[in-house]
Tab-separated table of C-alpha atoms in Angstrom:
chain	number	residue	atom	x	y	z
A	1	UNK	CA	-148.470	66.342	148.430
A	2	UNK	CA	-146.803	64.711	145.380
A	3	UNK	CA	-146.040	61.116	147.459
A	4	UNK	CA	-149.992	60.941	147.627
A	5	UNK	CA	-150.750	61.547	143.744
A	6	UNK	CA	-147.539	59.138	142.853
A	7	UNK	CA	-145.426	56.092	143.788
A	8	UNK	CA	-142.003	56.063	143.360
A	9	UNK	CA	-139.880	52.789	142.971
A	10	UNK	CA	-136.101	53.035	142.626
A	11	UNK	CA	-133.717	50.141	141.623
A	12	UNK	CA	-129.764	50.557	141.011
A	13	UNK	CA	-127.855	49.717	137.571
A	14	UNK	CA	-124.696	48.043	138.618
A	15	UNK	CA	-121.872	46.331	136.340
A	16	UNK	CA	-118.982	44.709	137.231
A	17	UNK	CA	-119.501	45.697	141.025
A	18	UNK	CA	-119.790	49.494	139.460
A	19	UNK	CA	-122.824	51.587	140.195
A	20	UNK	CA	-123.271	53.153	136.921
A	21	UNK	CA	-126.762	54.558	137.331
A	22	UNK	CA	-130.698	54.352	138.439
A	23	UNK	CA	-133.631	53.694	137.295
A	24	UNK	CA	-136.487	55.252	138.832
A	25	UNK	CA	-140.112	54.069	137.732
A	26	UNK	CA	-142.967	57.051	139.144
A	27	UNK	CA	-146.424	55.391	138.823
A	28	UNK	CA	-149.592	57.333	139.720
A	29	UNK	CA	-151.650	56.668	142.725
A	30	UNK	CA	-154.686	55.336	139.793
A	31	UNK	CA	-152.007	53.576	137.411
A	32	UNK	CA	-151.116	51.681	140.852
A	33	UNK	CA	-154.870	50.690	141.992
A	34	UNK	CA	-155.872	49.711	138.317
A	35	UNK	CA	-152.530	47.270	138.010
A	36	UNK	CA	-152.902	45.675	141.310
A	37	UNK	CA	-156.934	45.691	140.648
A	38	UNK	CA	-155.809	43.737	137.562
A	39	UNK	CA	-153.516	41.017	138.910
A	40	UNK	CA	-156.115	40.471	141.931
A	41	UNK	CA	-158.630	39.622	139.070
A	42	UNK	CA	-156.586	37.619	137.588
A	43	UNK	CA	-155.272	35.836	140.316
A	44	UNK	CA	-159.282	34.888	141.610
A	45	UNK	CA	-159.684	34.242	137.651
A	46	UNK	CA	-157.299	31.351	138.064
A	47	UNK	CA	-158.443	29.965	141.423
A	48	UNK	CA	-162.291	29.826	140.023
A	49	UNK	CA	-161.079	28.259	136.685
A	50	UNK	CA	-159.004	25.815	139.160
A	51	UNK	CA	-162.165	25.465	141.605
A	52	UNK	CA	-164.072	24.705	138.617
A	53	UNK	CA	-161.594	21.904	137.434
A	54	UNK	CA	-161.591	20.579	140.964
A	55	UNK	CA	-165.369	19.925	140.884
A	56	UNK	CA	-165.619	18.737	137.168
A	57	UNK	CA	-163.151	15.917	138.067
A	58	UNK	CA	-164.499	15.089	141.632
A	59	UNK	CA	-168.043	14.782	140.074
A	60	UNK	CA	-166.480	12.590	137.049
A	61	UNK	CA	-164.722	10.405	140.121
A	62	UNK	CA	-167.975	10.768	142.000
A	63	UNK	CA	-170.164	9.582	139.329
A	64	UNK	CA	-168.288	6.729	138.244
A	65	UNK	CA	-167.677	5.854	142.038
A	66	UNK	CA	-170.911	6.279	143.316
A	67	UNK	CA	-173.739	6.952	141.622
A	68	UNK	CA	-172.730	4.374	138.073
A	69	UNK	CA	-172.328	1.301	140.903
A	70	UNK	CA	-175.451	2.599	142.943
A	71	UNK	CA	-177.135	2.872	139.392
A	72	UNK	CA	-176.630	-0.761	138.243
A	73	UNK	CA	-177.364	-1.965	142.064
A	74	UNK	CA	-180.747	-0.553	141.281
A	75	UNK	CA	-181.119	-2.304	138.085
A	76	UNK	CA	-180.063	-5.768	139.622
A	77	UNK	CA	-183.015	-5.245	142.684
A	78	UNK	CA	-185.432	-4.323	140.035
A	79	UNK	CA	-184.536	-7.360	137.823
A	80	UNK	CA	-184.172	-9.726	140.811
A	81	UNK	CA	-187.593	-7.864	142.677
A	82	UNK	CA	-189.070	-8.956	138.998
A	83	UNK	CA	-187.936	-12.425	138.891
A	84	UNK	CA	-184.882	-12.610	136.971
A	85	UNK	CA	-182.467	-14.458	139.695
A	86	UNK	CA	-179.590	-14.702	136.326
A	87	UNK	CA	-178.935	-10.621	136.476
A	88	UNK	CA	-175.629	-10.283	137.211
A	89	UNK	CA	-174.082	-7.693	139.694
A	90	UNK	CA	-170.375	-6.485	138.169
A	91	UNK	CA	-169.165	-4.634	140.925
A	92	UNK	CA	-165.727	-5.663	142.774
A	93	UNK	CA	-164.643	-3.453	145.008
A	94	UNK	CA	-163.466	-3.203	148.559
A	95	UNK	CA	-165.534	-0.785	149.537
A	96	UNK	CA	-168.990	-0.080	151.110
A	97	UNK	CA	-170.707	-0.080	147.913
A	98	UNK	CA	-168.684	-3.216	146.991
A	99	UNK	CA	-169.807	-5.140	150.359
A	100	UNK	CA	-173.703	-3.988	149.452
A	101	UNK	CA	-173.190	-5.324	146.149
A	102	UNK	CA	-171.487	-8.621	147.749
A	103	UNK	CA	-174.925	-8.301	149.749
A	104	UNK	CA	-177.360	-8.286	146.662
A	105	UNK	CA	-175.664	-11.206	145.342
A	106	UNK	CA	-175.688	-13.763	148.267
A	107	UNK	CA	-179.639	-12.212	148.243
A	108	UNK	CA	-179.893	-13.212	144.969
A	109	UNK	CA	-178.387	-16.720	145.602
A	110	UNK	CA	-180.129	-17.608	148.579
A	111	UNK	CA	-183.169	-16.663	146.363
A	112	UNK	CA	-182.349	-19.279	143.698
A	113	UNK	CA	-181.501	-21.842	146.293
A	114	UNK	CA	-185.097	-21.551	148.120
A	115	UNK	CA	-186.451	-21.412	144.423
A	116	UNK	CA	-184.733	-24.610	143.814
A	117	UNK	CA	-185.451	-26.994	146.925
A	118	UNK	CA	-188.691	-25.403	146.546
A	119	UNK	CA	-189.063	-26.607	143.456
A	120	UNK	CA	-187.722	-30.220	144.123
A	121	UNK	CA	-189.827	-30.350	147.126
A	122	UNK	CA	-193.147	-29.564	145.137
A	123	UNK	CA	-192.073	-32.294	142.391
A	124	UNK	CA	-191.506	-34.910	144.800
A	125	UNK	CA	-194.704	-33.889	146.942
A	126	UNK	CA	-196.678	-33.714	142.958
A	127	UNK	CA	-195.339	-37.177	142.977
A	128	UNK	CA	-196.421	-38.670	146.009
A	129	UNK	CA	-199.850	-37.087	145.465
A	130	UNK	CA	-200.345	-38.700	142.074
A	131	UNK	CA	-198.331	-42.020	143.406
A	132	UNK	CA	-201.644	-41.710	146.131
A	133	UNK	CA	-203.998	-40.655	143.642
A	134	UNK	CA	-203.640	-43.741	141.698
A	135	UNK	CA	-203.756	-45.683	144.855
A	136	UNK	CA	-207.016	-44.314	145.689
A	137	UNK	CA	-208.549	-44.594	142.080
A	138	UNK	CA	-207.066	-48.661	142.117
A	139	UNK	CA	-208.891	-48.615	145.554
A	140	UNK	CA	-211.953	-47.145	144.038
A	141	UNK	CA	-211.583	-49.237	141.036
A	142	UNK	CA	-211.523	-52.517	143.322
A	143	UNK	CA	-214.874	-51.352	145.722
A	144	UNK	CA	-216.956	-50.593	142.566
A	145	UNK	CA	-215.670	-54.477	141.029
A	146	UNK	CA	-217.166	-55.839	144.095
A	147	UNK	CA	-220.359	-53.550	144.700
A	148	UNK	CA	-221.072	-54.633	140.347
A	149	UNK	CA	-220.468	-58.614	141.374
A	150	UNK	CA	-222.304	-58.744	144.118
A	151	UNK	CA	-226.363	-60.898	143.716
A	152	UNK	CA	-227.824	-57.487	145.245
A	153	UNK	CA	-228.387	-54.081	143.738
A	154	UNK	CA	-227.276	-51.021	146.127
A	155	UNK	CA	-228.411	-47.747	145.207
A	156	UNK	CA	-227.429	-44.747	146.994
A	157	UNK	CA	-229.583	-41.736	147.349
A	158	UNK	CA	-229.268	-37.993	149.296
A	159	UNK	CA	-231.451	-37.088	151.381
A	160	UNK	CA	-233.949	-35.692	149.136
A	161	UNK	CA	-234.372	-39.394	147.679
A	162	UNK	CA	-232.758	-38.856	144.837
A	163	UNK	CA	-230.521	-41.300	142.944
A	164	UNK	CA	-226.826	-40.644	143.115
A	165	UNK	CA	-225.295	-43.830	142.579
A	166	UNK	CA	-226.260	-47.825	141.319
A	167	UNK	CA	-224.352	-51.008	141.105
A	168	UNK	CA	-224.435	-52.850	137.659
A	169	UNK	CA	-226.547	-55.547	139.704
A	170	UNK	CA	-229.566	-53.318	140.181
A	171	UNK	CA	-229.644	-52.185	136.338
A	172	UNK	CA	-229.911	-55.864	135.815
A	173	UNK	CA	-232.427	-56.286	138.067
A	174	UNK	CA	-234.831	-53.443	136.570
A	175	UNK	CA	-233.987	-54.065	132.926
A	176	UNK	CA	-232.248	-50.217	133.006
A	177	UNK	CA	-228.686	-49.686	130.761
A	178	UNK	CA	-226.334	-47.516	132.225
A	179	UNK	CA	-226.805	-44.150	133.733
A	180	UNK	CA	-230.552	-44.555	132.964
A	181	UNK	CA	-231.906	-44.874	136.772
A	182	UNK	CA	-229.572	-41.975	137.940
A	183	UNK	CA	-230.915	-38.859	138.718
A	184	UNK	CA	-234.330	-40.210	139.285
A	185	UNK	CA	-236.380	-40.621	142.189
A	186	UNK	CA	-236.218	-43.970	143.991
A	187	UNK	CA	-240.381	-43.973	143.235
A	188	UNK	CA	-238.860	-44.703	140.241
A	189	UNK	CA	-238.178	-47.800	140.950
A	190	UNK	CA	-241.019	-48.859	143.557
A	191	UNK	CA	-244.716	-48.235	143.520
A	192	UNK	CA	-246.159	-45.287	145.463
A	193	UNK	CA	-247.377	-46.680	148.390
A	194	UNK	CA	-244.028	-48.480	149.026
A	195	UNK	CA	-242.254	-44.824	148.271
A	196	UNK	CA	-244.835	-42.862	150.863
A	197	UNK	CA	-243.914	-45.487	153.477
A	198	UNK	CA	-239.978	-44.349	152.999
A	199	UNK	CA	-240.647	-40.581	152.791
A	200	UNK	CA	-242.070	-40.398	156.427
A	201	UNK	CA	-238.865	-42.677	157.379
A	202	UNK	CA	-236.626	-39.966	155.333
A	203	UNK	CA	-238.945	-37.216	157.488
A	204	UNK	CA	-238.720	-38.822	160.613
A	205	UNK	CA	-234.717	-38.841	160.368
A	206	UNK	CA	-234.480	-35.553	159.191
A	207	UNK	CA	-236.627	-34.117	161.547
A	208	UNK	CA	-236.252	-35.686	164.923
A	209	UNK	CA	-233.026	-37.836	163.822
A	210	UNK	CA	-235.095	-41.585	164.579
A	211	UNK	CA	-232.846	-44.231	163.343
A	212	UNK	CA	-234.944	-47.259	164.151
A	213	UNK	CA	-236.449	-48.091	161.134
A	214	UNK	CA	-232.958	-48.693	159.212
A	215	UNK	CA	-231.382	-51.618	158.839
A	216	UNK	CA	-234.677	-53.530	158.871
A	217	UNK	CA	-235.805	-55.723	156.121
A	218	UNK	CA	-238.816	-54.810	154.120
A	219	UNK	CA	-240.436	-56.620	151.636
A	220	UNK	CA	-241.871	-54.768	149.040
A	221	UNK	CA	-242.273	-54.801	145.217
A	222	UNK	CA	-240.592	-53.149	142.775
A	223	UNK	CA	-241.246	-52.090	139.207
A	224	UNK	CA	-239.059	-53.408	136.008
A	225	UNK	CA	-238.182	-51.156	133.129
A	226	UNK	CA	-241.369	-52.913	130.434
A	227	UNK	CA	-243.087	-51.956	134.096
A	228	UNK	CA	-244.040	-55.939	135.283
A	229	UNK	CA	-243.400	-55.772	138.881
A	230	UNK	CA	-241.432	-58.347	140.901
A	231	UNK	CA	-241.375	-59.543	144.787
A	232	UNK	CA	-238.341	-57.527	146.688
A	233	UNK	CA	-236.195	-57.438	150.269
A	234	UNK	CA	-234.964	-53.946	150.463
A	235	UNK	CA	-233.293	-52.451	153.766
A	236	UNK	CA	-233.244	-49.036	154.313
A	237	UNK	CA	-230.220	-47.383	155.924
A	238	UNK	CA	-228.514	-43.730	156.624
A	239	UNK	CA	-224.703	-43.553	155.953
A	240	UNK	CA	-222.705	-40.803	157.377
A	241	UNK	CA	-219.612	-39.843	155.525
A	242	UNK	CA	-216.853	-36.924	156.945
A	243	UNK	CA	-220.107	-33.633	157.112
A	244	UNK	CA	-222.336	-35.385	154.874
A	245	UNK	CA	-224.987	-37.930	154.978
A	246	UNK	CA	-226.775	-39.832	152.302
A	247	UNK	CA	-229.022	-42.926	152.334
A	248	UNK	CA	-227.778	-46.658	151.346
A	249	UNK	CA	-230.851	-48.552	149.550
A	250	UNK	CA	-229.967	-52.487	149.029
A	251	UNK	CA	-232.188	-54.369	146.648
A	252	UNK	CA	-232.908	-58.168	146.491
A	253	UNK	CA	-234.791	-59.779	143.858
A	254	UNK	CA	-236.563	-62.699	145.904
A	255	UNK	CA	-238.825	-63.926	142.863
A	256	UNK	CA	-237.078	-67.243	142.332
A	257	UNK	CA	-237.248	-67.641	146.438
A	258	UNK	CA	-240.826	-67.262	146.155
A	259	UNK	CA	-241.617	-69.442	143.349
A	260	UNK	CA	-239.659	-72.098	145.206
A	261	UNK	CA	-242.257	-71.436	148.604
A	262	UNK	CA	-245.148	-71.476	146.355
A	263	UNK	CA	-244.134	-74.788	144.760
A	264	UNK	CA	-243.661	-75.955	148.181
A	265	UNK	CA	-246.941	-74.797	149.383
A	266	UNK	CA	-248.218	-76.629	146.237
A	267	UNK	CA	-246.493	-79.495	147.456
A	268	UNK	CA	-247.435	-79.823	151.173
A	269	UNK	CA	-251.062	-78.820	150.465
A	270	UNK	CA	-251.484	-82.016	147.915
């Protein structure tokens, strides 16, 4: 009954090979449970303080492994994603997060490079456009010298008969300085009946698309700026330019030509 209330342990004193006594240590059942209860504790104490340690450190290596590279990846894709092809991207490492970082920055190179021949291409193609800009305006330059020298005024008009466009020659020939005629109606520069004739030629065109009567000598008069009126050859015609059309008006003033018949009429009759 008494080996279930207590434990007994027994050791042997010795000396010099000499059993000289015992030593005999009686514990109670309780004192037993609460000692052993006590070093379990403390034993699983130590292991969850070590467990503990264990994690601290493997999140510290974690963190500056993993998520501090993965961090600054994501600020170098922001800052490239935002334009800035200079970020730099520090990581050098032999490892998967070292190979995506070796990714971002042959990304981030190739990027530049595009940007680059990109931007050589456009300045060499801004180049040849102005280099054929100023081509066309010499061009332009050169037709409008000729269309000014030539003896006959051209006037273009659309289809409404409106002015769009005169030659120095026909603001000489009406008395008008420059810029005045534009705009106007080309009744501006004839009488009436001469512009009603021309309206059902516009209407006829523009209607039923009749051609005929361009390209056909008319004479007619026309009317000066201090509005004395003068003998005229005029021929009509459509031009037809890419998707638009507009009318071509050329102007001749025949008053010397008829002065020289009349004088010759003069002449033959006497």
């Amino acid at each position: 009954h008494d080996s279930i209330r207590y434990h007994t342990r027994e050791t042997t004193v010795s000396f010099e090979n000499q059993k000289i006594g015992m030593v005999k240590l009686v514990l109670t059942r309780d004192e037993l449970f609460d000692e052993v209860l006590l070093e379990i504790l403390g034993t699983l104490a130590v292991v969850i303080l070590i467990a503990l340690i264990i994690l601290f450190v493997s999140f510290r290596i974690t963190r500056s492994v993993v998520f501090e590279p993965l961090a600054q990846l994501e600020y170098s894709a922001t800052a490239i994603a935002n334009g800035n092809l200079e970020v730099d991207v520090p990581i050098a490492r032999d490892d998967e997060v070292g190979r995506l970082a070796a990714s971002f920055t042959t990304m981030r190179d190739s990027i530049k490079d595009l940007i680059s021949d990109l931007r050589n291409a456009n300045s060499g193609l801004e180049q040849k456009v102005a280099e054929r800009t100023e081509e066309l305006n010499q061009s332009e330059r050169r037709v409008s010298a000729v269309i000014d020298n030539i003896i006959d005024g051209v006037v273009t008009t659309n289809l409404r008969g409106r002015i769009t466009s005169v030659n120095q020659t026909t603001n000489d020939i009406f008395g008008y300085g420059k810029d005045e005629i534009l705009g106007q109606q080309i009744n501006f520069l004839i009488p009436n009946q001469h512009w009603d004739f021309f309206l059902k030629i516009i209407d006829n065109y523009i209607k039923n698309g009749d051609e005929t009567s361009f390209n056909v000598e008319n004479e007619i008069e026309g009317i000066r700026y201090d509005g004395t009126r003068f003998p005229a050859e005029i021929v009509f015609n459509v031009v037809k330019f890419k998707d638009s059309e507009f009318f071509s008006i050329i102007f001749r003033d025949i008053t010397k030509r008829k002065e020289i018949d009349k004088l010759k009429s003069e002449f033959i009759s006497t």
